[in-house]
GROMACS .gro file of C-alpha atoms in nm:
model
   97
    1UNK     CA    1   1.029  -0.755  -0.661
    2UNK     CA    2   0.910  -1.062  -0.440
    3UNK     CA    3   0.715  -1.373  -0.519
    4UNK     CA    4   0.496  -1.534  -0.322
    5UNK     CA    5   0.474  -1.878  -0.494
    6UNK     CA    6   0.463  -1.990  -0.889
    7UNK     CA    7   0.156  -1.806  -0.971
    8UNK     CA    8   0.218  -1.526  -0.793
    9UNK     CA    9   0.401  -1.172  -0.877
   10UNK     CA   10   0.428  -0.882  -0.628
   11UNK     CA   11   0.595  -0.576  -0.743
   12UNK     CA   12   0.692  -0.256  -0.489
   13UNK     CA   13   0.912   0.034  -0.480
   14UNK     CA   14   1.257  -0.078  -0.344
   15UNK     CA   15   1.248   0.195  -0.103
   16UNK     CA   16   0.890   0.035   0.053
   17UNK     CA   17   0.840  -0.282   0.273
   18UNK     CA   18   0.575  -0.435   0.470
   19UNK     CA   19   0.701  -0.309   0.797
   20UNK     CA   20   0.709   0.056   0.697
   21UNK     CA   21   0.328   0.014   0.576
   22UNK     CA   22   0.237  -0.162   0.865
   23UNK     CA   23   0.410   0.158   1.062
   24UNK     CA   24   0.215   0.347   0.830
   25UNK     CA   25  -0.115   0.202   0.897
   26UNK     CA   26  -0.033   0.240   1.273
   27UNK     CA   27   0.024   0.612   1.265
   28UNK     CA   28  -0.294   0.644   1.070
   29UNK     CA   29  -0.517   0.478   1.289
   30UNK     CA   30  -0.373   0.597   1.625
   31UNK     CA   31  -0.287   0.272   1.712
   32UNK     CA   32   0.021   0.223   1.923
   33UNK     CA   33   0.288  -0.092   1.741
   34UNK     CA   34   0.289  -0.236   2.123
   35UNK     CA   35  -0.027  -0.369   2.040
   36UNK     CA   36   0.028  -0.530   1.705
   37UNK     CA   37   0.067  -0.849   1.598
   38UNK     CA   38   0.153  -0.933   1.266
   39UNK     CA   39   0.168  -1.279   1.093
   40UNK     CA   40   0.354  -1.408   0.817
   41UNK     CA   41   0.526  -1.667   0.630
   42UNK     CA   42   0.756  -1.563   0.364
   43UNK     CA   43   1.073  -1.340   0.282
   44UNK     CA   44   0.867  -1.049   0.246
   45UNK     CA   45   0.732  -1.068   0.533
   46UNK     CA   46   1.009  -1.018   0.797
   47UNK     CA   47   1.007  -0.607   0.829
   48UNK     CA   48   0.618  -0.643   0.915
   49UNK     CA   49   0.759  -0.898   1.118
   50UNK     CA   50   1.049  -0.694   1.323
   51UNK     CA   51   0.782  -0.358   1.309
   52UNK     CA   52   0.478  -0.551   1.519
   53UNK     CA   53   0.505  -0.572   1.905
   54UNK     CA   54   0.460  -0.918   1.798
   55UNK     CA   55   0.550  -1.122   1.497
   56UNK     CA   56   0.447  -1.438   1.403
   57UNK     CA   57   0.527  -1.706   1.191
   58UNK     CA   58   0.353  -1.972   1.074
   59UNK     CA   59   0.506  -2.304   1.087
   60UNK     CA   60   0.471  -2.368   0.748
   61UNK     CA   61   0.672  -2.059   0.649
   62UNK     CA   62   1.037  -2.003   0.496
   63UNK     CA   63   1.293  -2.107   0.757
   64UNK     CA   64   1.456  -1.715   0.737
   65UNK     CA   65   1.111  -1.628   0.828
   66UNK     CA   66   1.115  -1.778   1.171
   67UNK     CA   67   1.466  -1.755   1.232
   68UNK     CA   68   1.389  -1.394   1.245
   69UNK     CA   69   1.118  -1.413   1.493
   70UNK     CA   70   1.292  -1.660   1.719
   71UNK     CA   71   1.567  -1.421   1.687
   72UNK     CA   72   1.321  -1.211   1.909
   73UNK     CA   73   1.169  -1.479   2.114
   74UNK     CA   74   0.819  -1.470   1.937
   75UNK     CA   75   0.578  -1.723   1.774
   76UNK     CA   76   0.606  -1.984   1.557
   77UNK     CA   77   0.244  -2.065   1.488
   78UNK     CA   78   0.137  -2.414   1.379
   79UNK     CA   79   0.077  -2.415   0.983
   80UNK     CA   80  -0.199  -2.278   0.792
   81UNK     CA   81  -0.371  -2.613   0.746
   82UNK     CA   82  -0.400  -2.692   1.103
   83UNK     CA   83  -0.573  -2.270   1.184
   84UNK     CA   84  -0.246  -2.155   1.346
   85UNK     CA   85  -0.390  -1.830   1.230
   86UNK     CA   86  -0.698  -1.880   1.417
   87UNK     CA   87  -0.519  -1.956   1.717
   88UNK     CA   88  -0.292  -1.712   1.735
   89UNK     CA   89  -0.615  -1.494   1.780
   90UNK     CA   90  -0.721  -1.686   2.012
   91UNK     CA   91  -0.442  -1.655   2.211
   92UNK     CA   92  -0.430  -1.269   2.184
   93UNK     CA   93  -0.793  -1.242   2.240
   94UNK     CA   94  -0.755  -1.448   2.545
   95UNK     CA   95  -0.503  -1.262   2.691
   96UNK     CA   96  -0.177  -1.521   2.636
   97UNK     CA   97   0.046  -1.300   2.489
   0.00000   0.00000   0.00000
């Protein structure tokens, strides 16, 4: 079980995470993970992470969360207030990454 914040509850199988969905999802849509990015900012997070080409993390996320993508030399978008999603598509769309 995970929590995303006070009011929030998520409840999965132990044997599941976000990365092996995201694998999933891949293998279901014929798309190959060196062209994923995936973007995230809390505990749960991290397999989805390690399992994208690409994994970001937003600034304003859990210090283990971008430890573990600095671990690989990825992003550490600016926060969520300031549209570090946004520009992380930006930046992909653009061709920067």
């Amino acid at each position: 079980m995970t929590g995303a914040g006070f009011v929030d509850l998520e409840v999965m199988n132990p044997a599941t995470n976000k990365g092996l969905a995201l694998a999933a999802l891949c293998r279901a849509l014929g798309v190959p993970a060196e062209q994923v990015m995936a973007i995230g900012d809390s505990g749960n997070d991290i397999p989805m992470l390690k399992a994208a080409a690409l994994g970001v993390a937003m600034e304003s996320a859990a210090q283990e969360v971008k430890d573990a993508v600095k671990q690989r030399a990825d992003l550490v978008a600016p926060s969520n207030e300031l549209g570090g999603v946004a520009d992380m598509l930006e930046l992909v769309l653009q061709g920067g990454v």
